mmCIF file of N, CA, C and O in Angstrom:
data_model
loop_
_atom_site.group_PDB
_atom_site.id
_atom_site.type_symbol
_atom_site.label_atom_id
_atom_site.label_comp_id
_atom_site.label_asym_id
_atom_site.label_seq_id
_atom_site.Cartn_x
_atom_site.Cartn_y
_atom_site.Cartn_z
ATOM 1 N N UNK S 16 1.002 -9.737 8.079
ATOM 2 C CA UNK S 16 0.805 -11.603 8.108
ATOM 3 C C UNK S 16 0.061 -11.720 6.639
ATOM 4 O O UNK S 16 1.055 -12.004 5.946
ATOM 5 N N UNK S 17 -0.761 -10.540 6.649
ATOM 6 C CA UNK S 17 -1.380 -10.986 4.750
ATOM 7 C C UNK S 17 -0.332 -10.717 3.506
ATOM 8 O O UNK S 17 0.048 -10.983 2.787
ATOM 9 N N UNK S 18 0.456 -9.717 4.059
ATOM 10 C CA UNK S 18 1.740 -9.362 3.107
ATOM 11 C C UNK S 18 2.757 -10.752 3.090
ATOM 12 O O UNK S 18 2.973 -11.033 1.596
ATOM 13 N N UNK S 19 2.705 -11.762 3.571
ATOM 14 C CA UNK S 19 3.402 -13.092 3.288
ATOM 15 C C UNK S 19 2.470 -13.907 2.204
ATOM 16 O O UNK S 19 3.530 -14.781 1.752
ATOM 17 N N UNK S 20 1.497 -13.744 2.255
ATOM 18 C CA UNK S 20 0.965 -14.350 1.015
ATOM 19 C C UNK S 20 1.226 -13.728 -0.624
ATOM 20 O O UNK S 20 0.372 -14.525 -1.249
ATOM 21 N N UNK S 21 1.885 -12.613 -0.582
ATOM 22 C CA UNK S 21 1.989 -12.386 -1.974
ATOM 23 C C UNK S 21 0.820 -11.966 -2.721
ATOM 24 O O UNK S 21 -0.618 -11.415 -1.916
ATOM 25 N N UNK S 22 0.959 -12.242 -4.198
ATOM 26 C CA UNK S 22 -0.174 -12.399 -4.645
ATOM 27 C C UNK S 22 -1.927 -13.202 -4.591
ATOM 28 O O UNK S 22 -2.978 -12.978 -4.898
ATOM 29 N N UNK S 23 -1.576 -14.203 -3.776
ATOM 30 C CA UNK S 23 -2.492 -15.254 -2.952
ATOM 31 C C UNK S 23 -3.398 -13.906 -2.471
ATOM 32 O O UNK S 23 -4.807 -14.521 -1.726
ATOM 33 N N UNK S 24 -2.872 -12.816 -1.750
ATOM 34 C CA UNK S 24 -3.554 -11.790 -0.820
ATOM 35 C C UNK S 24 -4.720 -10.735 -1.872
ATOM 36 O O UNK S 24 -5.705 -10.283 -0.933
ATOM 37 N N UNK S 25 -4.708 -11.044 -2.987
ATOM 38 C CA UNK S 25 -5.479 -10.282 -3.786
ATOM 39 C C UNK S 25 -6.759 -10.165 -3.614
ATOM 40 O O UNK S 25 -7.145 -9.262 -4.045
ATOM 41 N N UNK S 26 -7.446 -10.908 -3.483
ATOM 42 C CA UNK S 26 -8.973 -10.296 -2.536
ATOM 43 C C UNK S 26 -9.022 -9.802 -1.951
ATOM 44 O O UNK S 26 -10.074 -9.016 -1.564
ATOM 45 N N UNK S 27 -8.024 -9.234 -0.778
ATOM 46 C CA UNK S 27 -7.984 -8.127 0.157
ATOM 47 C C UNK S 27 -8.108 -6.840 -0.425
ATOM 48 O O UNK S 27 -8.256 -5.765 0.279
ATOM 49 N N UNK S 28 -7.594 -6.695 -1.959
ATOM 50 C CA UNK S 28 -6.852 -5.443 -1.891
ATOM 51 C C UNK S 28 -8.021 -4.532 -1.916
ATOM 52 O O UNK S 28 -7.528 -3.377 -1.067
ATOM 53 N N UNK S 29 -9.335 -4.459 -1.972
ATOM 54 C CA UNK S 29 -10.512 -3.573 -1.932
ATOM 55 C C UNK S 29 -10.696 -3.186 -0.512
ATOM 56 O O UNK S 29 -10.565 -1.617 0.094
ATOM 57 N N UNK S 30 -10.077 -4.184 0.499
ATOM 58 C CA UNK S 30 -10.008 -3.463 2.158
ATOM 59 C C UNK S 30 -8.876 -3.077 2.387
ATOM 60 O O UNK S 30 -9.272 -2.011 3.325
ATOM 61 N N UNK S 31 -7.855 -3.182 1.581
ATOM 62 C CA UNK S 31 -6.369 -2.849 2.171
ATOM 63 C C UNK S 31 -6.815 -1.086 1.452
ATOM 64 O O UNK S 31 -6.059 -0.186 2.292
ATOM 65 N N UNK S 32 -7.235 -0.938 0.528
ATOM 66 C CA UNK S 32 -7.495 0.169 -0.286
ATOM 67 C C UNK S 32 -8.124 1.353 0.760
ATOM 68 O O UNK S 32 -8.109 2.588 1.019
ATOM 69 N N UNK S 33 -9.261 0.324 1.563
ATOM 70 C CA UNK S 33 -9.999 1.067 2.248
ATOM 71 C C UNK S 33 -9.156 1.625 3.680
ATOM 72 O O UNK S 33 -9.183 2.888 4.500
ATOM 73 N N UNK S 34 -8.026 1.151 3.696
ATOM 74 C CA UNK S 34 -7.672 1.082 5.192
ATOM 75 C C UNK S 34 -6.451 2.486 5.208
ATOM 76 O O UNK S 34 -6.273 3.244 6.112
ATOM 77 N N UNK S 35 -5.708 2.592 3.626
ATOM 78 C CA UNK S 35 -5.093 3.647 3.116
ATOM 79 C C UNK S 35 -5.510 5.135 3.722
ATOM 80 O O UNK S 35 -5.256 6.008 4.205
ATOM 81 N N UNK S 36 -7.190 5.009 4.153
ATOM 82 C CA UNK S 36 -7.748 6.288 4.383
ATOM 83 C C UNK S 36 -7.882 7.058 5.619
ATOM 84 O O UNK S 36 -8.184 7.259 6.721
ATOM 85 N N UNK S 37 -7.184 5.838 6.552
ATOM 86 C CA UNK S 37 -6.970 6.054 8.346
ATOM 87 C C UNK S 37 -6.578 7.041 8.861
ATOM 88 O O UNK S 37 -5.288 7.054 7.954
ATOM 89 N N UNK S 38 -6.622 7.298 9.783
ATOM 90 C CA UNK S 38 -5.575 8.546 10.294
ATOM 91 C C UNK S 38 -4.456 8.171 10.746
ATOM 92 O O UNK S 38 -3.891 9.012 10.646
ATOM 93 N N UNK S 39 -4.402 7.126 11.587
ATOM 94 C CA UNK S 39 -3.273 6.413 12.055
ATOM 95 C C UNK S 39 -2.119 6.315 11.019
ATOM 96 O O UNK S 39 -2.525 5.645 10.211
ATOM 97 N N UNK S 40 -1.008 6.883 11.018
ATOM 98 C CA UNK S 40 0.364 7.097 10.664
ATOM 99 C C UNK S 40 0.217 5.457 10.325
ATOM 100 O O UNK S 40 0.482 4.506 9.189
ATOM 101 N N UNK S 41 0.628 4.727 11.527
ATOM 102 C CA UNK S 41 1.326 3.783 11.566
ATOM 103 C C UNK S 41 0.258 2.344 10.554
ATOM 104 O O UNK S 41 0.762 1.457 9.602
ATOM 105 N N UNK S 42 -1.205 2.605 11.008
ATOM 106 C CA UNK S 42 -1.392 1.865 10.050
ATOM 107 C C UNK S 42 -1.944 1.671 8.266
ATOM 108 O O UNK S 42 -1.859 0.978 7.926
ATOM 109 N N UNK S 43 -1.638 2.707 8.158
ATOM 110 C CA UNK S 43 -1.361 3.351 6.747
ATOM 111 C C UNK S 43 -0.140 2.988 6.195
ATOM 112 O O UNK S 43 0.067 2.054 5.156
ATOM 113 N N UNK S 44 0.863 2.973 6.976
ATOM 114 C CA UNK S 44 2.566 2.351 6.615
ATOM 115 C C UNK S 44 2.605 0.698 6.706
ATOM 116 O O UNK S 44 2.594 0.182 5.608
ATOM 117 N N UNK S 45 1.909 0.002 7.420
ATOM 118 C CA UNK S 45 1.551 -1.159 6.986
ATOM 119 C C UNK S 45 0.939 -1.819 6.189
ATOM 120 O O UNK S 45 1.287 -2.524 5.432
ATOM 121 N N UNK S 46 0.012 -0.831 6.040
ATOM 122 C CA UNK S 46 -1.478 -1.335 4.832
ATOM 123 C C UNK S 46 -0.298 -1.101 3.485
ATOM 124 O O UNK S 46 -0.348 -1.878 2.247
ATOM 125 N N UNK S 47 0.576 -0.330 3.237
ATOM 126 C CA UNK S 47 1.060 0.496 2.188
ATOM 127 C C UNK S 47 2.506 -0.901 2.037
ATOM 128 O O UNK S 47 2.427 -1.223 0.646
ATOM 129 N N UNK S 48 3.316 -0.931 2.589
ATOM 130 C CA UNK S 48 3.595 -2.499 2.878
ATOM 131 C C UNK S 48 2.968 -3.780 2.633
ATOM 132 O O UNK S 48 4.068 -4.143 1.634
ATOM 133 N N UNK S 49 2.375 -4.306 2.926
ATOM 134 C CA UNK S 49 1.204 -4.973 2.460
ATOM 135 C C UNK S 49 1.278 -4.823 0.816
ATOM 136 O O UNK S 49 0.976 -5.838 -0.024
ATOM 137 N N UNK S 50 0.416 -4.028 0.378
ATOM 138 C CA UNK S 50 0.262 -3.417 -0.897
ATOM 139 C C UNK S 50 1.451 -3.729 -1.816
ATOM 140 O O UNK S 50 1.389 -4.660 -3.361
ATOM 141 N N UNK S 51 2.515 -3.293 -1.331
ATOM 142 C CA UNK S 51 3.979 -3.555 -1.821
ATOM 143 C C UNK S 51 4.352 -5.394 -2.237
ATOM 144 O O UNK S 51 4.587 -5.212 -3.084
ATOM 145 N N UNK S 52 4.077 -5.814 -1.178
ATOM 146 C CA UNK S 52 4.657 -7.427 -0.801
ATOM 147 C C UNK S 52 3.402 -7.860 -1.736
ATOM 148 O O UNK S 52 4.136 -9.093 -2.371
ATOM 149 N N UNK S 53 2.365 -7.351 -1.983
ATOM 150 C CA UNK S 53 1.281 -8.210 -2.598
ATOM 151 C C UNK S 53 1.813 -8.297 -3.810
ATOM 152 O O UNK S 53 1.706 -9.556 -4.732
ATOM 153 N N UNK S 54 2.578 -7.012 -4.367
ATOM 154 C CA UNK S 54 3.144 -6.908 -5.752
ATOM 155 C C UNK S 54 2.093 -6.562 -6.988
ATOM 156 O O UNK S 54 1.449 -6.082 -6.585
ATOM 157 N N UNK S 55 1.654 -6.865 -8.408
ATOM 158 C CA UNK S 55 1.741 -6.185 -9.023
ATOM 159 C C UNK S 55 0.118 -6.804 -9.419
ATOM 160 O O UNK S 55 -0.802 -6.041 -9.885
ATOM 161 N N UNK S 56 -0.584 -7.329 -8.605
ATOM 162 C CA UNK S 56 -1.819 -7.674 -8.143
ATOM 163 C C UNK S 56 -2.309 -6.663 -7.747
ATOM 164 O O UNK S 56 -3.657 -7.086 -7.758
ATOM 165 N N UNK S 57 -1.738 -6.330 -7.117
ATOM 166 C CA UNK S 57 -2.319 -4.985 -6.163
ATOM 167 C C UNK S 57 -2.571 -3.608 -6.964
ATOM 168 O O UNK S 57 -2.683 -2.493 -6.510
ATOM 169 N N UNK S 58 -2.137 -3.674 -8.513
ATOM 170 C CA UNK S 58 -2.860 -2.596 -9.235
ATOM 171 C C UNK S 58 -3.795 -1.666 -9.002
ATOM 172 O O UNK S 58 -3.424 -0.634 -9.179
ATOM 173 N N UNK S 59 -4.480 -2.263 -8.559
ATOM 174 C CA UNK S 59 -5.697 -1.204 -8.373
ATOM 175 C C UNK S 59 -5.101 -0.566 -7.353
ATOM 176 O O UNK S 59 -6.411 0.873 -7.488
ATOM 177 N N UNK S 60 -4.412 -0.394 -6.416
ATOM 178 C CA UNK S 60 -4.012 0.651 -5.514
ATOM 179 C C UNK S 60 -3.093 1.720 -5.939
ATOM 180 O O UNK S 60 -2.706 2.768 -5.010
ATOM 181 N N UNK S 61 -2.917 1.234 -7.177
ATOM 182 C CA UNK S 61 -1.708 2.656 -7.431
ATOM 183 C C UNK S 61 -2.051 3.957 -7.485
ATOM 184 O O UNK S 61 -1.584 4.929 -6.980
ATOM 185 N N UNK S 62 -3.365 4.713 -7.592
ATOM 186 C CA UNK S 62 -3.792 5.686 -7.896
ATOM 187 C C UNK S 62 -4.335 6.597 -6.360
ATOM 188 O O UNK S 62 -3.768 7.303 -6.151
ATOM 189 N N UNK S 63 -4.374 5.444 -5.119
ATOM 190 C CA UNK S 63 -4.479 5.772 -4.333
ATOM 191 C C UNK S 63 -3.091 5.729 -3.383
ATOM 192 O O UNK S 63 -2.473 6.395 -2.508
ATOM 193 N N UNK S 64 -1.823 5.196 -3.623
ATOM 194 C CA UNK S 64 -0.776 5.264 -3.254
ATOM 195 C C UNK S 64 -0.038 6.255 -3.677
ATOM 196 O O UNK S 64 1.015 6.770 -3.396
ATOM 197 N N UNK S 65 -0.181 6.668 -5.243
ATOM 198 C CA UNK S 65 0.539 8.168 -6.038
ATOM 199 C C UNK S 65 0.197 9.612 -5.222
ATOM 200 O O UNK S 65 0.456 10.115 -4.910
ATOM 201 N N UNK S 66 -1.185 9.066 -4.492
ATOM 202 C CA UNK S 66 -1.291 10.068 -3.729
ATOM 203 C C UNK S 66 -0.974 10.243 -2.361
ATOM 204 O O UNK S 66 -0.411 11.515 -1.538
ATOM 205 N N UNK S 67 -0.795 9.139 -1.338
ATOM 206 C CA UNK S 67 0.554 9.047 -0.551
ATOM 207 C C UNK S 67 1.750 9.598 -0.839
ATOM 208 O O UNK S 67 2.641 9.837 -0.227
ATOM 209 N N UNK S 68 2.460 9.593 -1.960
ATOM 210 C CA UNK S 68 3.629 10.181 -2.718
ATOM 211 C C UNK S 68 3.707 11.605 -1.957
ATOM 212 O O UNK S 68 4.823 12.082 -2.081
ATOM 213 N N UNK S 69 2.619 12.060 -2.302
ATOM 214 C CA UNK S 69 3.007 13.555 -1.608
ATOM 215 C C UNK S 69 3.028 14.063 -0.282
ATOM 216 O O UNK S 69 3.176 15.025 0.403
ATOM 217 N N UNK S 70 2.979 12.651 0.798
ATOM 218 C CA UNK S 70 2.981 13.287 2.110
ATOM 219 C C UNK S 70 4.573 13.135 2.471
ATOM 220 O O UNK S 70 5.081 12.521 2.121
ATOM 221 N N UNK S 71 4.669 13.734 3.395
ATOM 222 C CA UNK S 71 6.410 14.395 4.132
ATOM 223 C C UNK S 71 6.240 12.536 5.171
ATOM 224 O O UNK S 71 5.186 12.370 5.624
ATOM 225 N N UNK S 72 7.665 12.604 5.070
ATOM 226 C CA UNK S 72 8.202 11.644 5.765
ATOM 227 C C UNK S 72 8.296 10.123 5.008
ATOM 228 O O UNK S 72 8.092 9.857 3.947
ATOM 229 N N UNK S 73 7.642 9.391 5.995
ATOM 230 C CA UNK S 73 8.254 8.009 5.810
ATOM 231 C C UNK S 73 6.791 7.153 4.777
ATOM 232 O O UNK S 73 7.400 6.350 4.195
ATOM 233 N N UNK S 74 5.859 7.533 4.998
ATOM 234 C CA UNK S 74 4.540 6.834 4.421
ATOM 235 C C UNK S 74 4.736 7.238 3.018
ATOM 236 O O UNK S 74 4.643 6.685 1.929
ATOM 237 N N UNK S 75 5.488 8.502 2.262
ATOM 238 C CA UNK S 75 5.632 8.551 1.470
ATOM 239 C C UNK S 75 6.836 8.105 0.910
ATOM 240 O O UNK S 75 6.938 7.472 -0.599
ATOM 241 N N UNK S 76 7.761 7.625 1.122
ATOM 242 C CA UNK S 76 8.826 6.591 0.693
ATOM 243 C C UNK S 76 8.287 5.417 0.773
ATOM 244 O O UNK S 76 8.984 4.565 -0.251
ATOM 245 N N UNK S 77 7.645 5.004 1.737
ATOM 246 C CA UNK S 77 7.042 3.453 1.653
ATOM 247 C C UNK S 77 6.100 3.421 0.343
ATOM 248 O O UNK S 77 6.067 2.245 -0.258
ATOM 249 N N UNK S 78 5.300 4.467 -0.055
ATOM 250 C CA UNK S 78 4.304 4.326 -0.861
ATOM 251 C C UNK S 78 5.052 4.353 -2.546
ATOM 252 O O UNK S 78 4.900 3.648 -2.811
ATOM 253 N N UNK S 79 6.407 5.164 -2.202
ATOM 254 C CA UNK S 79 7.418 4.840 -3.662
ATOM 255 C C UNK S 79 7.672 3.517 -3.613
ATOM 256 O O UNK S 79 7.912 2.865 -5.057
ATOM 257 N N UNK S 80 8.326 2.965 -2.396
ATOM 258 C CA UNK S 80 8.893 1.504 -2.258
ATOM 259 C C UNK S 80 7.438 0.209 -2.807
ATOM 260 O O UNK S 80 8.099 -0.272 -3.960
ATOM 261 N N UNK S 81 6.466 0.664 -2.714
ATOM 262 C CA UNK S 81 5.058 -0.299 -2.882
ATOM 263 C C UNK S 81 5.280 -0.409 -4.883
ATOM 264 O O UNK S 81 4.760 -1.091 -4.853
ATOM 265 N N UNK S 82 5.153 1.368 -5.000
ATOM 266 C CA UNK S 82 4.399 1.204 -6.379
ATOM 267 C C UNK S 82 5.872 0.647 -7.170
ATOM 268 O O UNK S 82 5.547 -0.143 -8.144
ATOM 269 N N UNK S 83 6.871 0.614 -6.447
ATOM 270 C CA UNK S 83 7.811 -0.109 -6.944
ATOM 271 C C UNK S 83 7.851 -1.511 -7.588
ATOM 272 O O UNK S 83 8.116 -1.954 -8.452
ATOM 273 N N UNK S 84 7.182 -1.870 -6.250
ATOM 274 C CA UNK S 84 6.837 -3.191 -6.390
ATOM 275 C C UNK S 84 6.209 -3.873 -7.432
ATOM 276 O O UNK S 84 5.779 -4.832 -8.141
ATOM 277 N N UNK S 85 5.035 -2.754 -7.295
ATOM 278 C CA UNK S 85 3.758 -3.394 -7.873
ATOM 279 C C UNK S 85 3.797 -3.224 -9.492
ATOM 280 O O UNK S 85 3.263 -3.781 -10.484
ATOM 281 N N UNK S 86 4.671 -2.115 -9.754
ATOM 282 C CA UNK S 86 4.716 -1.850 -11.088
ATOM 283 C C UNK S 86 5.706 -2.596 -11.716
ATOM 284 O O UNK S 86 6.151 -2.146 -13.117
ATOM 285 N N UNK S 87 6.399 -3.233 -10.895
ATOM 286 C CA UNK S 87 7.681 -3.982 -11.525
ATOM 287 C C UNK S 87 9.025 -3.402 -11.646
ATOM 288 O O UNK S 87 9.567 -3.770 -12.158
ATOM 289 N N UNK S 88 9.177 -2.924 -11.162
ATOM 290 C CA UNK S 88 10.293 -1.574 -11.540
ATOM 291 C C UNK S 88 11.064 -1.915 -10.331
ATOM 292 O O UNK S 88 11.679 -2.585 -9.312
#
């Protein structure tokens, strides 16, 4: 639901970055999607998302998509 707020969710970004460290794949996937939907305001998450690009499977693809949205590509 947080992702529906777009850039208005900016205050939640530090907490979302912490959630990216969760072991549960689904939790990280949902967090990555949320950061992407927040868009350029989630710029602080870029280094953490770049690390996730190295992971196999869905999370790496979602990280690439989120980075594209954050970086405005």
